[in-house]
Amino acid sequence: MKGLALVVRFLLELAALAGLVYAGIAVVDGPSGWLLGLGMAAVAAVAWGLFVAPRARIAVPTAGRLAVEVAVFAAACSGLLAAEQSVLAAVLAIVYVLDRLALWAAGAPPFEPAPPSS
């Protein structure tokens, strides 16, 4: 079960990035929308890589890592709502919460241990 939950988590991460790109494109017309969407996804991906990823570059306490994770998913859901995609926003939020609970139930810590800072 833990393996499946981790696969779903990875797919959710990709869905959040796609949601941010879509929101930018849907909210702003033309090339500016693409730039906005790609920019939001890039900021989210960098924040995830720095603070949340299993090999995060910056070690922060679990609460900080969870805050960044929730912020990325909240931004994706908010963007989808702004793009008038309330069903997709709800599905993303619900699946995220269920996956987080499945990982917890499977005995997985909220996050893998942070790497030692060098």
Coordinates of C-alpha atoms in Angstrom, one line a residue:
M1 CA 0.0 0.0 0.0
K2 CA 2.8 2.4 0.8
G3 CA 4.3 1.9 -2.7
L4 CA 1.0 2.7 -4.4
A5 CA 0.6 5.8 -2.2
L6 CA 4.0 7.0 -3.1
V7 CA 3.2 6.5 -6.8
V8 CA 0.0 8.5 -6.4
R9 CA 1.9 11.2 -4.5
F10 CA 4.3 11.6 -7.4
L11 CA 1.4 11.8 -9.9
L12 CA -0.2 14.4 -7.6
E13 CA 3.0 16.4 -7.7
L14 CA 2.9 16.4 -11.5
A15 CA -0.8 17.2 -11.5
A16 CA -0.2 20.2 -9.2
L17 CA 2.5 21.6 -11.6
A18 CA 0.1 21.0 -14.6
G19 CA -2.7 22.7 -12.7
L20 CA -0.5 25.8 -12.2
V21 CA 0.5 25.9 -15.8
Y22 CA -3.2 25.5 -16.9
A23 CA -4.3 28.2 -14.5
G24 CA -1.8 30.7 -15.9
I25 CA -2.9 29.9 -19.5
A26 CA -6.6 30.1 -18.6
V27 CA -6.5 33.3 -16.6
V28 CA -4.3 35.3 -18.9
D29 CA -4.6 35.3 -22.6
G30 CA -1.7 34.9 -25.1
P31 CA 1.9 34.3 -24.4
S32 CA 1.7 36.1 -21.1
G33 CA -0.5 33.3 -19.8
W34 CA 2.1 30.7 -20.8
L35 CA 4.8 32.7 -19.1
L36 CA 2.7 33.1 -15.9
G37 CA 1.7 29.4 -15.9
L38 CA 5.2 28.2 -16.5
G39 CA 6.6 30.7 -14.0
M40 CA 4.2 29.5 -11.3
A41 CA 5.1 25.9 -12.0
A42 CA 8.8 26.7 -11.9
V43 CA 8.5 28.5 -8.5
A44 CA 6.6 25.5 -7.1
A45 CA 9.1 23.0 -8.5
V46 CA 12.0 24.9 -7.1
A47 CA 10.4 25.2 -3.7
W48 CA 9.5 21.5 -3.7
G49 CA 13.1 20.6 -4.7
L50 CA 14.6 22.8 -2.0
F51 CA 12.4 21.9 0.9
V52 CA 10.1 18.9 0.3
A53 CA 11.8 16.4 -2.0
P54 CA 13.4 13.3 -0.4
R55 CA 16.8 14.8 -1.3
A56 CA 15.9 18.4 -0.5
R57 CA 18.8 20.8 -0.7
I58 CA 17.7 22.7 2.5
A59 CA 16.9 20.8 5.6
V60 CA 13.9 22.2 7.5
P61 CA 11.7 20.7 10.2
T62 CA 8.8 18.5 9.2
A63 CA 6.3 21.2 9.9
G64 CA 8.2 23.5 7.4
R65 CA 8.3 20.8 4.8
L66 CA 4.6 20.1 5.3
A67 CA 3.8 23.8 5.0
V68 CA 5.6 24.1 1.6
E69 CA 3.8 20.9 0.4
V70 CA 0.4 22.2 1.4
A71 CA 1.2 25.6 -0.1
V72 CA 2.0 24.1 -3.5
F73 CA -1.2 22.1 -3.5
A74 CA -3.2 25.0 -2.3
A75 CA -1.8 27.2 -5.0
A76 CA -2.6 24.6 -7.6
C77 CA -6.2 24.2 -6.3
S78 CA -6.6 28.0 -6.1
G79 CA -5.3 28.4 -9.6
L80 CA -7.7 25.8 -10.9
L81 CA -10.6 27.6 -9.1
A82 CA -9.5 30.9 -10.7
A83 CA -9.6 29.1 -14.1
E84 CA -13.1 27.9 -13.3
Q85 CA -12.1 24.3 -13.0
S86 CA -13.8 23.6 -9.6
V87 CA -14.2 19.9 -10.2
L88 CA -10.5 19.5 -11.0
A89 CA -9.6 21.6 -8.0
A90 CA -11.8 19.5 -5.7
V91 CA -10.4 16.2 -7.1
L92 CA -6.8 17.3 -6.7
A93 CA -7.5 18.4 -3.1
I94 CA -9.4 15.3 -2.1
V95 CA -6.9 12.9 -3.7
Y96 CA -4.1 14.8 -2.0
V97 CA -5.7 14.5 1.4
L98 CA -6.6 10.8 0.9
D99 CA -3.0 10.0 -0.3
R100 CA -1.5 11.8 2.7
L101 CA -3.7 9.8 5.0
A102 CA -2.8 6.6 3.2
L103 CA 0.8 7.3 3.6
W104 CA 0.3 8.0 7.3
A105 CA -1.8 4.8 7.7
A106 CA 0.9 2.7 6.0
G107 CA 3.4 3.9 8.6
A108 CA 5.2 6.3 6.4
P109 CA 6.4 9.4 8.2
P110 CA 5.0 12.7 6.9
F111 CA 8.3 13.0 5.0
E112 CA 11.4 11.0 4.6
P113 CA 14.3 12.2 6.8
A114 CA 15.9 15.4 5.6
P115 CA 19.4 15.1 4.3
P116 CA 22.2 16.3 6.5
S117 CA 23.2 19.8 5.7
S118 CA 26.6 20.2 4.2

